[in-house]
Amino acid sequence: MGKIIAITNQKGGVGKTTTAINLAASLAVLEQKTLLVDLDPQANTTSGLGIDMQQVSSGMYECMVSDVDPSTVVHKTALAYLDIIPAHINLVGAEVEMISLDNREERMRYALANIKSQYDYIVIDCSPSLGLLTVNALTAATSLIIPIQCEYFALEGLGKLLNTIKIIQTRLNTELTIEGLLMTMYDTRIRLANQIVAEVKKHFANMVFQTIIPRNIKLSEAPGFGTPVILYDADSKGAISYLNLANEIVNKQTT
């Protein structure tokens, strides 16, 4: 039965999409059958794997709103163990259209129930908001990863997100857990980055992943070539870090 991991933070620019793409790719390299779901209307995860959103006829939107079988909208990728459900332009209006639907917070859970047994991991890239799409992802998920950039205001908004998670756990998904807080955009040359890491670990202790994602030019370049960093430059610090993160998650599940 597939473990569903939502990558979420309502703050933009924290490395959420970078994490979704490269964690999913790294899990696939570890021969874990993985499905990446792009639930962000900006479709950066879709383009980051070389898929033109304009050429996508249907995606998770149709699965949630029109009960389309998700197996019919899955695309293969360059990695044998990685599939993707790309974003479609209709996602832009999804939250408005879903308001009138029955069980609107659980539409994604129902959709993924049809295919989750086919995968070891399903990774969801959420939109940078706490709207209905993100609520659907958290309701469907087994756990979530919260990327936090190692910069000033890193913890801004985190309290609101954690409150939303508590509401989801109480009302919609009692099995939802926090997989971990992931420190991203770490620069060893900046003293503040070390202070932020220390502060987050002080407040959240065991919730923080051991793996820290560094600032890395290869991570920035890879999406422009429509590929995860592990296929763009497997020896880069970014690729190695995400592979370490994937190993950390797999090992945690098997212990």
PDB file of C-alpha atoms in Angstrom:
ATOM      1  CA  MET A   1       0.000   0.000   0.000  1.00  0.00           C
ATOM      2  CA  GLY A   2       1.509   3.332  -1.085  1.00  0.00           C
ATOM      3  CA  LYS A   3       2.645   5.915   1.438  1.00  0.00           C
ATOM      4  CA  ILE A   4       1.312   9.338   0.443  1.00  0.00           C
ATOM      5  CA  ILE A   5       3.600  12.264   1.309  1.00  0.00           C
ATOM      6  CA  ALA A   6       2.420  15.850   0.830  1.00  0.00           C
ATOM      7  CA  ILE A   7       5.073  18.554   0.410  1.00  0.00           C
ATOM      8  CA  THR A   8       3.527  21.715   1.811  1.00  0.00           C
ATOM      9  CA  ASN A   9       4.222  25.197   3.101  1.00  0.00           C
ATOM     10  CA  GLN A  10       2.007  28.195   2.405  1.00  0.00           C
ATOM     11  CA  LYS A  11       5.131  30.341   2.091  1.00  0.00           C
ATOM     12  CA  GLY A  12       6.473  30.530  -1.438  1.00  0.00           C
ATOM     13  CA  GLY A  13      10.131  30.173  -2.344  1.00  0.00           C
ATOM     14  CA  VAL A  14      11.028  27.595   0.299  1.00  0.00           C
ATOM     15  CA  GLY A  15      12.073  24.800  -2.066  1.00  0.00           C
ATOM     16  CA  LYS A  16       8.752  22.970  -2.058  1.00  0.00           C
ATOM     17  CA  THR A  17       8.624  22.098  -5.757  1.00  0.00           C
ATOM     18  CA  THR A  18      12.366  21.395  -5.867  1.00  0.00           C
ATOM     19  CA  THR A  19      11.843  18.968  -2.994  1.00  0.00           C
ATOM     20  CA  ALA A  20       8.822  17.285  -4.592  1.00  0.00           C
ATOM     21  CA  ILE A  21      10.642  16.678  -7.890  1.00  0.00           C
ATOM     22  CA  ASN A  22      13.960  15.563  -6.472  1.00  0.00           C
ATOM     23  CA  LEU A  23      12.656  13.517  -3.561  1.00  0.00           C
ATOM     24  CA  ALA A  24      10.354  11.607  -5.925  1.00  0.00           C
ATOM     25  CA  ALA A  25      13.208  11.073  -8.400  1.00  0.00           C
ATOM     26  CA  SER A  26      15.551   9.910  -5.627  1.00  0.00           C
ATOM     27  CA  LEU A  27      12.970   7.437  -4.316  1.00  0.00           C
ATOM     28  CA  ALA A  28      12.659   6.142  -7.880  1.00  0.00           C
ATOM     29  CA  VAL A  29      16.449   5.737  -8.139  1.00  0.00           C
ATOM     30  CA  LEU A  30      16.225   3.625  -4.976  1.00  0.00           C
ATOM     31  CA  GLU A  31      13.792   1.441  -6.969  1.00  0.00           C
ATOM     32  CA  GLN A  32      10.774   2.562  -4.994  1.00  0.00           C
ATOM     33  CA  LYS A  33       7.790   2.728  -7.348  1.00  0.00           C
ATOM     34  CA  THR A  34       6.846   6.400  -7.054  1.00  0.00           C
ATOM     35  CA  LEU A  35       4.056   8.646  -8.323  1.00  0.00           C
ATOM     36  CA  LEU A  36       4.530  12.420  -8.321  1.00  0.00           C
ATOM     37  CA  VAL A  37       1.317  14.468  -8.287  1.00  0.00           C
ATOM     38  CA  ASP A  38       1.434  18.128  -9.337  1.00  0.00           C
ATOM     39  CA  LEU A  39      -1.334  19.900  -7.409  1.00  0.00           C
ATOM     40  CA  ASP A  40       0.037  23.407  -7.924  1.00  0.00           C
ATOM     41  CA  PRO A  41      -1.704  25.496 -10.649  1.00  0.00           C
ATOM     42  CA  GLN A  42       1.702  27.022 -11.478  1.00  0.00           C
ATOM     43  CA  ALA A  43       2.665  23.560 -12.802  1.00  0.00           C
ATOM     44  CA  ASN A  44       6.374  23.985 -12.038  1.00  0.00           C
ATOM     45  CA  THR A  45       6.670  20.315 -11.093  1.00  0.00           C
ATOM     46  CA  THR A  46       5.161  19.371 -14.441  1.00  0.00           C
ATOM     47  CA  SER A  47       7.534  21.572 -16.452  1.00  0.00           C
ATOM     48  CA  GLY A  48      10.423  20.549 -14.183  1.00  0.00           C
ATOM     49  CA  LEU A  49      10.056  17.022 -15.537  1.00  0.00           C
ATOM     50  CA  GLY A  50       9.955  18.205 -19.135  1.00  0.00           C
ATOM     51  CA  ILE A  51       6.179  18.101 -19.675  1.00  0.00           C
ATOM     52  CA  ASP A  52       4.462  21.022 -21.422  1.00  0.00           C
ATOM     53  CA  MET A  53       1.324  21.895 -19.422  1.00  0.00           C
ATOM     54  CA  GLN A  54      -0.309  23.123 -22.634  1.00  0.00           C
ATOM     55  CA  GLN A  55      -0.077  19.574 -23.990  1.00  0.00           C
ATOM     56  CA  VAL A  56      -1.741  18.044 -20.907  1.00  0.00           C
ATOM     57  CA  SER A  57      -5.397  17.248 -21.588  1.00  0.00           C
ATOM     58  CA  SER A  58      -6.332  16.168 -18.070  1.00  0.00           C
ATOM     59  CA  GLY A  59      -4.835  15.764 -14.613  1.00  0.00           C
ATOM     60  CA  MET A  60      -5.739  15.545 -10.944  1.00  0.00           C
ATOM     61  CA  TYR A  61      -8.367  18.270 -11.416  1.00  0.00           C
ATOM     62  CA  GLU A  62     -10.459  15.978 -13.597  1.00  0.00           C
ATOM     63  CA  CYS A  63      -9.957  13.121 -11.137  1.00  0.00           C
ATOM     64  CA  MET A  64     -11.272  15.197  -8.246  1.00  0.00           C
ATOM     65  CA  VAL A  65     -14.064  17.097  -9.996  1.00  0.00           C
ATOM     66  CA  SER A  66     -15.231  14.679 -12.700  1.00  0.00           C
ATOM     67  CA  ASP A  67     -14.262  11.327 -11.134  1.00  0.00           C
ATOM     68  CA  VAL A  68     -11.829  10.519 -13.952  1.00  0.00           C
ATOM     69  CA  ASP A  69      -9.782   7.376 -13.235  1.00  0.00           C
ATOM     70  CA  PRO A  70      -6.309   8.666 -12.190  1.00  0.00           C
ATOM     71  CA  SER A  71      -4.588   5.754 -13.930  1.00  0.00           C
ATOM     72  CA  THR A  72      -5.698   7.297 -17.246  1.00  0.00           C
ATOM     73  CA  VAL A  73      -3.870  10.586 -16.599  1.00  0.00           C
ATOM     74  CA  VAL A  74      -0.533   9.132 -15.433  1.00  0.00           C
ATOM     75  CA  HIS A  75       2.528   9.995 -17.542  1.00  0.00           C
ATOM     76  CA  LYS A  76       5.785   8.061 -17.636  1.00  0.00           C
ATOM     77  CA  THR A  77       9.093   9.846 -17.031  1.00  0.00           C
ATOM     78  CA  ALA A  78      12.752   9.246 -17.890  1.00  0.00           C
ATOM     79  CA  LEU A  79      13.093   7.212 -14.683  1.00  0.00           C
ATOM     80  CA  ALA A  80      11.681   3.692 -14.829  1.00  0.00           C
ATOM     81  CA  TYR A  81      10.270   3.824 -11.300  1.00  0.00           C
ATOM     82  CA  LEU A  82       8.808   7.356 -11.527  1.00  0.00           C
ATOM     83  CA  ASP A  83       5.399   8.352 -12.918  1.00  0.00           C
ATOM     84  CA  ILE A  84       3.707  11.739 -12.757  1.00  0.00           C
ATOM     85  CA  ILE A  85       0.165  13.108 -12.794  1.00  0.00           C
ATOM     86  CA  PRO A  86       0.870  16.535 -14.291  1.00  0.00           C
ATOM     87  CA  ALA A  87      -0.928  19.784 -13.539  1.00  0.00           C
ATOM     88  CA  HIS A  88      -3.558  21.028 -15.963  1.00  0.00           C
ATOM     89  CA  ILE A  89      -4.602  24.635 -16.566  1.00  0.00           C
ATOM     90  CA  ASN A  90      -8.032  23.836 -15.066  1.00  0.00           C
ATOM     91  CA  LEU A  91      -6.426  23.595 -11.616  1.00  0.00           C
ATOM     92  CA  VAL A  92      -6.548  27.405 -11.512  1.00  0.00           C
ATOM     93  CA  GLY A  93     -10.324  27.314 -11.002  1.00  0.00           C
ATOM     94  CA  ALA A  94     -10.526  24.041  -9.130  1.00  0.00           C
ATOM     95  CA  GLU A  95     -11.052  25.454  -5.656  1.00  0.00           C
ATOM     96  CA  VAL A  96     -14.040  27.530  -6.755  1.00  0.00           C
ATOM     97  CA  GLU A  97     -15.673  24.646  -8.605  1.00  0.00           C
ATOM     98  CA  MET A  98     -15.100  22.196  -5.752  1.00  0.00           C
ATOM     99  CA  ILE A  99     -16.947  24.311  -3.192  1.00  0.00           C
ATOM    100  CA  SER A 100     -20.318  22.924  -4.289  1.00  0.00           C
ATOM    101  CA  LEU A 101     -19.182  19.262  -4.391  1.00  0.00           C
ATOM    102  CA  ASP A 102     -20.086  16.722  -1.732  1.00  0.00           C
ATOM    103  CA  ASN A 103     -17.144  15.767   0.540  1.00  0.00           C
ATOM    104  CA  ARG A 104     -15.109  18.480  -1.152  1.00  0.00           C
ATOM    105  CA  GLU A 105     -12.167  18.067   1.236  1.00  0.00           C
ATOM    106  CA  GLU A 106     -11.877  14.352   0.457  1.00  0.00           C
ATOM    107  CA  ARG A 107     -12.029  14.317  -3.342  1.00  0.00           C
ATOM    108  CA  MET A 108      -8.317  13.619  -3.727  1.00  0.00           C
ATOM    109  CA  ARG A 109      -8.385  10.825  -1.149  1.00  0.00           C
ATOM    110  CA  TYR A 110     -11.140   9.107  -3.117  1.00  0.00           C
ATOM    111  CA  ALA A 111      -9.249   9.554  -6.399  1.00  0.00           C
ATOM    112  CA  LEU A 112      -5.922   8.213  -5.139  1.00  0.00           C
ATOM    113  CA  ALA A 113      -7.592   5.241  -3.451  1.00  0.00           C
ATOM    114  CA  ASN A 114      -7.893   3.683  -6.913  1.00  0.00           C
ATOM    115  CA  ILE A 115      -4.139   3.625  -7.603  1.00  0.00           C
ATOM    116  CA  LYS A 116      -2.193   3.913  -4.348  1.00  0.00           C
ATOM    117  CA  SER A 117      -1.705   0.146  -4.129  1.00  0.00           C
ATOM    118  CA  GLN A 118       0.344   0.370  -7.360  1.00  0.00           C
ATOM    119  CA  TYR A 119       3.029   2.560  -5.761  1.00  0.00           C
ATOM    120  CA  ASP A 120       5.417   2.456  -2.827  1.00  0.00           C
ATOM    121  CA  TYR A 121       5.283   6.251  -2.533  1.00  0.00           C
ATOM    122  CA  ILE A 122       3.013   9.003  -3.805  1.00  0.00           C
ATOM    123  CA  VAL A 123       4.530  12.499  -3.483  1.00  0.00           C
ATOM    124  CA  ILE A 124       2.187  15.499  -3.781  1.00  0.00           C
ATOM    125  CA  ASP A 125       3.460  18.981  -4.623  1.00  0.00           C
ATOM    126  CA  CYS A 126       0.935  21.341  -3.009  1.00  0.00           C
ATOM    127  CA  SER A 127       0.208  24.939  -3.977  1.00  0.00           C
ATOM    128  CA  PRO A 128       1.725  27.665  -1.748  1.00  0.00           C
ATOM    129  CA  SER A 129      -1.516  28.303   0.141  1.00  0.00           C
ATOM    130  CA  LEU A 130      -3.802  26.705   2.704  1.00  0.00           C
ATOM    131  CA  GLY A 131      -6.748  26.554   0.307  1.00  0.00           C
ATOM    132  CA  LEU A 132      -9.001  23.675  -0.660  1.00  0.00           C
ATOM    133  CA  LEU A 133      -6.428  21.977  -2.906  1.00  0.00           C
ATOM    134  CA  THR A 134      -3.916  21.812  -0.062  1.00  0.00           C
ATOM    135  CA  VAL A 135      -6.616  20.632   2.357  1.00  0.00           C
ATOM    136  CA  ASN A 136      -7.402  17.839  -0.124  1.00  0.00           C
ATOM    137  CA  ALA A 137      -3.725  16.844  -0.235  1.00  0.00           C
ATOM    138  CA  LEU A 138      -3.448  16.775   3.555  1.00  0.00           C
ATOM    139  CA  THR A 139      -6.654  14.773   3.845  1.00  0.00           C
ATOM    140  CA  ALA A 140      -5.332  12.208   1.350  1.00  0.00           C
ATOM    141  CA  ALA A 141      -1.796  12.067   2.752  1.00  0.00           C
ATOM    142  CA  THR A 142      -0.220   9.594   5.125  1.00  0.00           C
ATOM    143  CA  SER A 143       2.342  12.200   6.180  1.00  0.00           C
ATOM    144  CA  LEU A 144       3.739  15.558   5.171  1.00  0.00           C
ATOM    145  CA  ILE A 145       7.089  17.231   4.728  1.00  0.00           C
ATOM    146  CA  ILE A 146       7.417  20.939   5.515  1.00  0.00           C
ATOM    147  CA  PRO A 147      10.342  22.626   3.716  1.00  0.00           C
ATOM    148  CA  ILE A 148      11.804  25.542   5.696  1.00  0.00           C
ATOM    149  CA  GLN A 149      14.400  27.805   4.107  1.00  0.00           C
ATOM    150  CA  CYS A 150      17.462  28.687   6.176  1.00  0.00           C
ATOM    151  CA  GLU A 151      16.789  32.412   5.954  1.00  0.00           C
ATOM    152  CA  TYR A 152      15.324  35.247   7.998  1.00  0.00           C
ATOM    153  CA  PHE A 153      11.566  34.836   8.643  1.00  0.00           C
ATOM    154  CA  ALA A 154      12.014  31.080   8.175  1.00  0.00           C
ATOM    155  CA  LEU A 155       9.423  30.270  10.834  1.00  0.00           C
ATOM    156  CA  GLU A 156       6.976  32.945   9.679  1.00  0.00           C
ATOM    157  CA  GLY A 157       3.592  31.328   9.047  1.00  0.00           C
ATOM    158  CA  LEU A 158       4.664  27.946  10.383  1.00  0.00           C
ATOM    159  CA  GLY A 159       2.335  28.287  13.379  1.00  0.00           C
ATOM    160  CA  LYS A 160      -0.649  28.835  11.090  1.00  0.00           C
ATOM    161  CA  LEU A 161       0.309  25.779   9.041  1.00  0.00           C
ATOM    162  CA  LEU A 162       0.668  23.621  12.157  1.00  0.00           C
ATOM    163  CA  ASN A 163      -2.773  24.788  13.350  1.00  0.00           C
ATOM    164  CA  THR A 164      -4.261  23.817   9.993  1.00  0.00           C
ATOM    165  CA  ILE A 165      -2.601  20.409  10.291  1.00  0.00           C
ATOM    166  CA  LYS A 166      -4.144  19.920  13.736  1.00  0.00           C
ATOM    167  CA  ILE A 167      -7.588  20.737  12.349  1.00  0.00           C
ATOM    168  CA  ILE A 168      -7.086  18.240   9.510  1.00  0.00           C
ATOM    169  CA  GLN A 169      -5.912  15.583  11.995  1.00  0.00           C
ATOM    170  CA  THR A 170      -8.955  16.176  14.203  1.00  0.00           C
ATOM    171  CA  ARG A 171     -11.677  16.433  11.576  1.00  0.00           C
ATOM    172  CA  LEU A 172     -10.580  14.826   8.325  1.00  0.00           C
ATOM    173  CA  ASN A 173      -7.488  12.611   8.629  1.00  0.00           C
ATOM    174  CA  THR A 174      -6.680  11.186  12.044  1.00  0.00           C
ATOM    175  CA  GLU A 175      -3.770   9.182  10.580  1.00  0.00           C
ATOM    176  CA  LEU A 176      -1.881  12.208   9.208  1.00  0.00           C
ATOM    177  CA  THR A 177       1.593  12.618  10.684  1.00  0.00           C
ATOM    178  CA  ILE A 178       4.449  15.047  10.111  1.00  0.00           C
ATOM    179  CA  GLU A 179       7.190  13.136   8.298  1.00  0.00           C
ATOM    180  CA  GLY A 180       9.595  15.912   9.089  1.00  0.00           C
ATOM    181  CA  LEU A 181      10.708  19.511   8.745  1.00  0.00           C
ATOM    182  CA  LEU A 182      13.256  19.861   5.938  1.00  0.00           C
ATOM    183  CA  MET A 183      15.820  22.642   6.092  1.00  0.00           C
ATOM    184  CA  THR A 184      16.470  23.969   2.569  1.00  0.00           C
ATOM    185  CA  MET A 185      18.645  26.580   0.839  1.00  0.00           C
ATOM    186  CA  TYR A 186      21.395  26.137   3.420  1.00  0.00           C
ATOM    187  CA  ASP A 187      24.565  28.165   2.881  1.00  0.00           C
ATOM    188  CA  THR A 188      27.445  27.282   5.215  1.00  0.00           C
ATOM    189  CA  ARG A 189      29.032  30.694   4.599  1.00  0.00           C
ATOM    190  CA  ILE A 190      26.145  32.560   6.195  1.00  0.00           C
ATOM    191  CA  ARG A 191      26.091  32.672   9.992  1.00  0.00           C
ATOM    192  CA  LEU A 192      22.333  33.274  10.032  1.00  0.00           C
ATOM    193  CA  ALA A 193      21.741  29.944   8.267  1.00  0.00           C
ATOM    194  CA  ASN A 194      23.422  28.087  11.110  1.00  0.00           C
ATOM    195  CA  GLN A 195      21.400  30.086  13.630  1.00  0.00           C
ATOM    196  CA  ILE A 196      18.138  29.229  11.856  1.00  0.00           C
ATOM    197  CA  VAL A 197      18.982  25.505  11.815  1.00  0.00           C
ATOM    198  CA  ALA A 198      19.835  25.611  15.506  1.00  0.00           C
ATOM    199  CA  GLU A 199      16.607  27.479  16.311  1.00  0.00           C
ATOM    200  CA  VAL A 200      14.402  25.062  14.368  1.00  0.00           C
ATOM    201  CA  LYS A 201      16.076  22.044  15.978  1.00  0.00           C
ATOM    202  CA  LYS A 202      15.684  23.672  19.403  1.00  0.00           C
ATOM    203  CA  HIS A 203      11.933  24.146  18.931  1.00  0.00           C
ATOM    204  CA  PHE A 204      11.107  20.982  16.984  1.00  0.00           C
ATOM    205  CA  ALA A 205      13.883  18.534  17.938  1.00  0.00           C
ATOM    206  CA  ASN A 206      13.119  15.082  16.489  1.00  0.00           C
ATOM    207  CA  MET A 207      10.767  16.480  13.849  1.00  0.00           C
ATOM    208  CA  VAL A 208      13.697  17.868  11.824  1.00  0.00           C
ATOM    209  CA  PHE A 209      15.318  15.688   9.141  1.00  0.00           C
ATOM    210  CA  GLN A 210      19.010  14.969   9.561  1.00  0.00           C
ATOM    211  CA  THR A 211      19.459  15.778   5.869  1.00  0.00           C
ATOM    212  CA  ILE A 212      19.821  19.480   5.085  1.00  0.00           C
ATOM    213  CA  ILE A 213      19.423  20.680   1.488  1.00  0.00           C
ATOM    214  CA  PRO A 214      22.175  23.142   0.474  1.00  0.00           C
ATOM    215  CA  ARG A 215      22.003  26.033  -1.926  1.00  0.00           C
ATOM    216  CA  ASN A 216      23.256  24.447  -5.126  1.00  0.00           C
ATOM    217  CA  ILE A 217      23.472  25.816  -8.646  1.00  0.00           C
ATOM    218  CA  LYS A 218      22.724  22.406 -10.175  1.00  0.00           C
ATOM    219  CA  LEU A 219      19.393  22.276  -8.292  1.00  0.00           C
ATOM    220  CA  SER A 220      18.519  25.618  -9.872  1.00  0.00           C
ATOM    221  CA  GLU A 221      19.633  24.638 -13.370  1.00  0.00           C
ATOM    222  CA  ALA A 222      18.028  21.181 -13.651  1.00  0.00           C
ATOM    223  CA  PRO A 223      14.367  22.315 -14.041  1.00  0.00           C
ATOM    224  CA  GLY A 224      15.353  24.397 -17.059  1.00  0.00           C
ATOM    225  CA  PHE A 225      16.374  21.156 -18.735  1.00  0.00           C
ATOM    226  CA  GLY A 226      13.166  19.382 -17.683  1.00  0.00           C
ATOM    227  CA  THR A 227      14.945  16.856 -15.504  1.00  0.00           C
ATOM    228  CA  PRO A 228      15.540  16.104 -11.822  1.00  0.00           C
ATOM    229  CA  VAL A 229      18.983  16.988 -10.542  1.00  0.00           C
ATOM    230  CA  ILE A 230      19.992  13.341 -10.123  1.00  0.00           C
ATOM    231  CA  LEU A 231      19.818  12.931 -13.916  1.00  0.00           C
ATOM    232  CA  TYR A 232      21.319  16.362 -14.575  1.00  0.00           C
ATOM    233  CA  ASP A 233      24.358  15.976 -12.312  1.00  0.00           C
ATOM    234  CA  ALA A 234      24.320  12.948 -10.016  1.00  0.00           C
ATOM    235  CA  ASP A 235      27.544  14.038  -8.289  1.00  0.00           C
ATOM    236  CA  SER A 236      26.272  17.467  -7.288  1.00  0.00           C
ATOM    237  CA  LYS A 237      25.661  18.344  -3.643  1.00  0.00           C
ATOM    238  CA  GLY A 238      21.979  18.839  -4.412  1.00  0.00           C
ATOM    239  CA  ALA A 239      21.562  15.384  -5.926  1.00  0.00           C
ATOM    240  CA  ILE A 240      23.443  13.695  -3.095  1.00  0.00           C
ATOM    241  CA  SER A 241      21.397  15.562  -0.469  1.00  0.00           C
ATOM    242  CA  TYR A 242      18.050  14.517  -1.930  1.00  0.00           C
ATOM    243  CA  LEU A 243      19.252  10.936  -2.267  1.00  0.00           C
ATOM    244  CA  ASN A 244      20.198  11.073   1.420  1.00  0.00           C
ATOM    245  CA  LEU A 245      16.718  12.396   2.228  1.00  0.00           C
ATOM    246  CA  ALA A 246      15.093   9.572   0.274  1.00  0.00           C
ATOM    247  CA  ASN A 247      17.241   7.028   2.119  1.00  0.00           C
ATOM    248  CA  GLU A 248      16.287   8.636   5.431  1.00  0.00           C
ATOM    249  CA  ILE A 249      12.580   8.278   4.615  1.00  0.00           C
ATOM    250  CA  VAL A 250      12.855   4.693   3.334  1.00  0.00           C
ATOM    251  CA  ASN A 251      14.958   3.604   6.297  1.00  0.00           C
ATOM    252  CA  LYS A 252      12.528   5.244   8.702  1.00  0.00           C
ATOM    253  CA  GLN A 253       9.663   3.267   7.215  1.00  0.00           C
ATOM    254  CA  THR A 254      11.491  -0.068   7.353  1.00  0.00           C
ATOM    255  CA  THR A 255      12.665   0.287  10.960  1.00  0.00           C
TER     256      THR A 255
END
